Every structure is written in structure tokens, then in C-alpha cells.
Amino acid sequence: MTTAERSLTSVGEDDAAGQKLFEELIAADSRIEPTDWMPAAYRKTLVRQVSQHAHSEIIGMQPEANWITRAPSLKRKSILMAKVQDEAGHGLYLYSAAETLGTSRDEMVQQLLDGTAKYSSIFNYPARTWADIGAIGWLVDGAAIVNQVPLCRASYAPYGRAMVRICKEESFHQRQGWEILYELAHGTEAQKQMAQEAINRFYGPALQMFGPPDTDSPNSQQSMEWNIKRFSNDDLRQRFVDMIVPQAEALGLHFEDPDLKWNEERGHYDFGELDWDEFKQVIKGEGPCSVQRMQRRRQAHEDGAWVREAAAEFAKKYHGAESALSA
Ligand SMILES: [Fe+2]
Ligand SMILES: [Fe+2]
């Protein structure tokens, strides 16, 4: 069906026709555009998912930004600054994608500040050493890639399109993290130990980034039926473990998980049970840095008030001048 035919079908039709077209598009693994009819629950799920994703990008800047002044060389500083700026960009693409669903960015930001919207639990952990910056890049951005590559095919088109660019940048982030760890793992004994301790800290929380086990993830099934999600949490987690074990070997490091071993029969690595009580606690806002992250975000929002006011004034004047010209 061409775009023109679609808009003819969408415009002026009742919900039943919209629902039918929506179902046809999903069944054909095609994409839903902002102007298409969509079920209220689909819209709501997407606003929640995309805005949470945007909030995670923005909050995720904090543990790394804290290390910019302490990065060990000018080269490392510039790489880290570029990465942190990329994350800000990801937040902006995603807020824009979510806005096409009819919720304003102001509203979404307010939900974050009020604590009614969530962000990824991983960003409530501190970055204690320089090696943690390596572990974040390799494991946290690495987990983000495994999670997000399938989202490039998400049925909601603006989300999928935003993810394409984000994934390209995440690959660079993962690579820079791996390289930091590689250098440390091949440095002095103390540096190698620092790298090992960093991955010990981030292994469990990074695996939890895929969300709760499938048996405890009630919304996943619907998201998969809508082609938002393509693989279950546990499938993605397994894919990630299979990817990072050989990478850790290449680094000369290991994961301190006694249950982590190759399972010939399954053709995958087995791994130990994760601490889901801790996960739930962190999600509830009781993570080691939860309070600090939100304080910082509120402060940054207040500090930026003059920029928003100036931008709004400028927009008013600019558009005023434009309409005077066209009159
Ligand atoms: Fe990102
Ligand atoms: Fe990233």
C-alpha cells in the first residue's frame, strides 16, 4: 500500500477501519507512522518505553561526565567528552520520537523530575575508578547495543529510525570502553586488578539491563505481538553473555560467576542467577546513587531555565518576524 493510499484510508475513517489497517501493517511487519491510527495502549506503551529510554540516555551522562576532568590524558578526555555528548544527542532524538506520539517533551521531563517516570537501573551505580569508565563502555553500552539493534526494526517508525543512528554511535562507545580495559589489563599489575574489579562490579547490573526474567515480565508478550520488541529479555541476555565471554578472554580478564560455563548441549553459556531483589530495590529508587542522580538532574534542569526562556523568547520573535514578512 502506498503512503497516499494509506493516508486516504487513515483520514476520516472510524476506529474500526483504523484498527484493521493497524493490524494489517503489523501483520505485514510494516511500520506505523505518527499520522496512522493506533490503539491507545500501543501509543501509551511506546510513550512510556521511548521516554524511559530518553531519560536513561540523559541520566546516563552523569557517571561518565564525573570522570571527564579526571580522565588520564587529553586524548581520553576528548573521547569521553564526545561520548557524553553523543548520549545527550540520543536523549534528544528519543524525546523527539516520543513527541510524535502526542506527549510533549516538557511533560516527559516533568515525569522524570517528579519520579513518576523511570530510567535504566544501571545508572544508579557509581563509577568508582577510571576502569569503571571502561567497564561502562564495554558492558553497559554493549548491553544497550544488544537490546537496541532489534529496536531499529521496531514497528513505530520514528523510534526505529532514531535507533539506527543511536546504534552506530553505541558501537563506538563500546569499542572505546573495551580499549580502556585492554590497556589497563595489559598495564601494571595494579591496573589489571583495577580493570578486573570494575568488571566484577558491572557484570551483574549489566546483565540486568535486559529487564526481569521472562517469567516476571508481563508486558513483554504484548510488545512482541506489536513488533516493538523482537526478542524476549532472557533471549537478549543470553545473546549478550555469549558475546562478552570471549571478549573478556581476549582482554585477559574473567567474570567471577562460578556458574558461567559453556553448555555444549545448548550451544550457549550457562550463567548464575542474578540478584533480582537488588534489581527491584534499585528500580524503586534505592540504588547506591539514585538520590544523587535525581538531585543532579533537578539542579541541571533549574540551571537550564534561562536557556529555555531565552529559546522561547527567540522563537516568539523569530516567528513573529516571519509572519510579518509573509503578511
Ligand atoms: Fe546512548
Ligand atoms: Fe552509549
XYZ file of C-alpha atoms and ligand atoms in Angstrom:
329
model
C 0.000 0.000 0.000
C 1.435 3.404 -0.942
C 1.683 6.267 1.520
C -1.023 8.154 -0.391
C -3.395 5.186 -0.219
C -2.625 4.837 3.462
C -3.403 8.417 4.276
C -6.659 8.163 2.293
C -7.563 5.133 4.354
C -6.499 6.752 7.628
C -8.127 10.132 7.199
C -11.782 10.316 8.016
C -12.180 6.637 8.802
C -13.591 5.349 12.025
C -11.689 3.405 14.665
C -12.696 0.046 13.212
C -11.067 0.870 9.877
C -8.036 2.290 11.670
C -7.734 -0.818 13.788
C -7.953 -3.010 10.682
C -5.227 -1.077 8.906
C -3.074 -1.122 12.026
C -3.410 -4.887 12.306
C -2.610 -5.327 8.616
C 0.505 -3.193 8.904
C 1.693 -5.129 11.970
C 0.953 -8.490 10.313
C 2.944 -7.387 7.239
C 5.819 -6.343 9.530
C 5.383 -2.844 8.143
C 5.681 0.410 10.042
C 3.313 2.674 11.874
C 3.803 6.380 11.206
C 2.692 9.161 13.606
C -0.309 10.062 11.408
C -1.600 6.461 11.352
C -4.376 5.318 13.643
C -3.031 3.252 16.533
C -4.586 1.624 19.610
C -4.383 3.776 22.736
C -2.479 1.017 24.563
C 0.142 0.841 21.773
C 0.629 4.610 21.973
C 0.844 4.517 25.769
C 3.364 1.653 25.766
C 5.546 3.498 23.283
C 5.436 6.818 25.114
C 6.485 5.006 28.265
C 9.238 2.979 26.592
C 10.686 5.739 24.408
C 10.606 8.367 27.148
C 12.215 5.963 29.640
C 14.840 5.303 27.047
C 15.399 9.052 26.577
C 15.635 9.597 30.349
C 18.211 6.786 30.579
C 20.403 8.454 27.964
C 20.273 11.744 29.868
C 20.819 10.321 33.374
C 23.465 8.004 31.911
C 25.614 11.039 31.151
C 26.235 11.603 34.867
C 28.540 8.734 35.938
C 30.758 9.411 32.941
C 30.661 13.198 32.996
C 32.032 12.934 36.531
C 35.197 11.453 35.034
C 35.884 13.982 32.280
C 38.161 16.124 34.438
C 39.898 13.024 35.824
C 40.461 11.144 32.539
C 44.138 10.191 32.387
C 45.111 12.024 29.169
C 43.927 14.704 26.783
C 43.034 12.008 24.247
C 40.927 10.129 26.807
C 39.216 13.378 27.855
C 38.231 14.230 24.288
C 36.946 10.715 23.606
C 34.920 10.718 26.822
C 33.523 14.191 26.135
C 32.438 13.079 22.663
C 30.732 10.026 24.150
C 28.876 12.019 26.803
C 27.726 14.472 24.124
C 26.521 11.556 21.992
C 24.366 10.406 24.920
C 22.788 13.867 25.139
C 22.065 13.601 21.411
C 20.455 10.182 21.914
C 18.209 11.684 24.571
C 17.159 14.411 22.148
C 16.402 12.049 19.230
C 14.335 9.900 21.561
C 12.383 12.766 23.143
C 11.616 13.911 19.597
C 10.496 10.413 18.591
C 8.269 10.223 21.680
C 6.807 13.678 20.988
C 5.424 12.397 17.663
C 3.085 10.276 19.802
C 1.475 13.407 21.224
C 3.191 13.848 24.595
C 5.332 16.955 24.919
C 8.956 16.836 25.962
C 8.149 19.177 28.871
C 5.617 16.691 30.146
C 8.027 13.758 29.858
C 10.812 15.662 31.595
C 8.404 16.649 34.342
C 7.529 12.972 34.891
C 11.208 12.201 35.312
C 11.678 15.054 37.766
C 8.554 14.032 39.713
C 9.843 10.485 39.933
C 6.816 9.059 38.114
C 8.933 8.032 35.102
C 11.750 5.526 35.356
C 15.161 5.222 33.762
C 17.543 2.300 33.426
C 18.623 0.924 36.826
C 22.267 0.662 35.747
C 22.820 4.417 36.008
C 22.213 4.329 39.743
C 25.589 2.660 40.239
C 28.689 4.776 40.829
C 31.763 4.908 38.574
C 34.406 4.482 41.266
C 37.587 4.212 39.216
C 38.819 5.029 35.717
C 38.441 1.325 34.896
C 34.708 1.668 35.618
C 34.526 4.027 32.637
C 35.977 1.173 30.567
C 33.511 -1.307 32.065
C 30.589 1.045 31.422
C 31.584 1.487 27.774
C 32.209 -2.192 27.156
C 29.412 -3.769 29.223
C 26.734 -1.086 29.615
C 26.913 0.319 26.093
C 27.476 -3.272 24.913
C 24.244 -4.421 26.568
C 22.498 -1.356 25.140
C 23.572 -2.397 21.625
C 22.265 -5.958 22.025
C 18.996 -4.523 23.305
C 18.735 -1.783 20.721
C 19.797 -3.326 17.428
C 16.456 -5.202 17.186
C 14.686 -1.920 18.053
C 15.901 -0.486 14.719
C 13.069 -2.644 13.312
C 10.507 -1.510 15.885
C 7.069 -1.147 14.318
C 6.792 2.500 15.357
C 8.777 4.156 12.578
C 10.184 7.274 14.328
C 11.540 5.071 17.143
C 13.154 2.638 14.713
C 14.704 5.456 12.699
C 16.162 7.091 15.829
C 17.633 3.747 16.882
C 19.597 3.313 13.638
C 21.799 6.291 14.337
C 21.982 5.612 18.059
C 23.251 2.073 17.464
C 26.053 3.321 15.222
C 27.229 5.626 17.982
C 26.839 2.951 20.658
C 29.264 0.723 18.726
C 31.889 3.416 19.086
C 31.104 3.732 22.788
C 31.510 0.032 23.349
C 34.767 -0.018 21.445
C 36.263 2.834 23.477
C 35.320 1.061 26.723
C 36.895 -2.183 25.560
C 40.043 -0.329 24.590
C 40.339 1.378 28.002
C 40.102 -2.050 29.654
C 42.534 -3.616 27.171
C 45.175 -1.032 28.007
C 44.636 -1.444 31.752
C 44.622 -5.241 31.507
C 47.973 -5.033 29.717
C 49.433 -2.433 32.061
C 50.806 -2.828 35.574
C 49.509 -5.460 37.991
C 47.568 -2.729 39.855
C 45.956 -1.535 36.606
C 44.963 -5.061 35.670
C 43.427 -5.536 39.090
C 41.534 -2.257 38.740
C 40.119 -3.482 35.402
C 39.138 -6.843 36.922
C 37.404 -5.186 39.870
C 35.489 -2.883 37.545
C 34.057 -5.748 35.539
C 33.253 -7.627 38.749
C 31.123 -4.634 39.758
C 29.358 -4.184 36.433
C 28.774 -7.796 35.312
C 25.543 -8.399 37.277
C 23.960 -4.963 36.817
C 24.809 -5.052 33.063
C 23.044 -8.419 32.689
C 20.046 -6.952 34.497
C 19.767 -4.217 31.867
C 17.702 -6.649 29.768
C 14.970 -6.470 32.379
C 13.444 -9.102 34.658
C 13.293 -12.786 33.662
C 10.639 -13.608 31.036
C 8.505 -15.300 33.699
C 8.338 -11.950 35.532
C 7.902 -9.622 32.548
C 4.150 -9.370 31.919
C 4.253 -6.649 29.228
C 6.848 -8.315 27.021
C 4.421 -10.594 25.200
C 2.204 -7.717 24.059
C 5.242 -5.682 22.973
C 6.405 -8.631 20.904
C 2.979 -9.055 19.312
C 3.125 -5.385 18.323
C 6.615 -5.834 16.840
C 8.068 -3.271 19.210
C 10.177 -5.890 20.918
C 11.624 -8.675 18.779
C 13.257 -10.939 21.342
C 12.492 -11.725 24.964
C 14.558 -10.361 27.869
C 16.115 -13.754 28.551
C 17.000 -14.345 24.879
C 18.747 -10.981 24.670
C 20.546 -11.583 27.971
C 21.803 -14.945 26.661
C 22.966 -13.336 23.443
C 24.893 -10.751 25.458
C 26.561 -13.341 27.712
C 27.598 -15.373 24.655
C 29.136 -12.233 23.190
C 31.049 -10.959 26.229
C 32.656 -14.178 27.460
C 35.104 -14.481 24.525
C 35.649 -10.717 24.644
C 36.665 -10.966 28.322
C 39.086 -13.746 27.388
C 40.589 -11.516 24.711
C 41.045 -8.829 27.367
C 42.802 -11.285 29.673
C 40.052 -10.794 32.287
C 37.267 -13.035 33.550
C 33.816 -12.904 35.133
C 33.540 -14.026 38.718
C 30.454 -16.125 38.169
C 31.030 -19.732 39.317
C 28.111 -20.951 37.177
C 29.430 -19.376 33.991
C 30.402 -22.184 31.645
C 29.886 -23.337 28.081
C 26.957 -25.673 27.681
C 27.719 -27.921 24.726
C 24.170 -29.200 24.507
C 22.530 -25.769 24.411
C 25.296 -24.159 22.379
C 25.286 -21.260 24.847
C 26.972 -20.202 28.051
C 25.168 -21.035 31.283
C 25.392 -18.350 33.931
C 24.406 -17.835 37.562
C 21.161 -16.469 38.946
C 21.206 -12.677 39.209
C 20.272 -10.742 42.328
C 16.718 -9.761 41.423
C 15.971 -8.376 44.880
C 18.729 -5.838 44.391
C 17.348 -5.057 40.914
C 13.880 -4.362 42.333
C 15.345 -2.172 45.025
C 17.346 -0.120 42.511
C 14.276 0.228 40.273
C 12.346 1.507 43.294
C 14.878 4.315 43.639
C 17.010 2.748 46.352
C 20.173 2.229 44.303
C 23.560 3.428 45.570
C 23.341 6.727 43.604
C 19.584 7.080 42.974
C 19.110 10.140 45.170
C 22.250 11.844 43.906
C 21.338 11.241 40.229
C 17.904 12.807 40.633
C 19.225 15.749 42.661
C 21.766 16.450 39.949
C 19.115 16.199 37.215
C 16.784 18.603 39.049
C 19.634 21.014 39.610
C 20.647 20.853 35.942
C 17.014 21.475 34.968
C 16.853 24.553 37.194
C 20.216 25.801 35.962
C 18.957 25.486 32.397
C 15.762 27.501 32.988
C 17.236 30.673 31.459
C 18.165 28.770 28.278
C 14.592 27.537 27.854
C 13.225 31.050 28.491
C 15.667 32.602 26.016
C 14.867 29.971 23.388
C 11.120 30.536 23.836
C 11.573 34.346 23.511
C 13.707 33.886 20.423
C 11.167 31.542 18.849
C 8.403 34.083 19.514
C 10.380 36.933 17.937
C 11.580 34.837 15.025
C 8.145 33.524 14.183
C 6.695 36.992 14.733
C 9.164 38.462 12.240
C 8.464 35.620 9.810
C 4.698 36.114 9.841
C 5.183 39.907 9.472
C 7.296 39.234 6.346
C 4.789 36.853 4.836
C 1.842 39.207 5.559
Fe 23.268 6.219 24.158
Fe 26.371 4.972 24.682
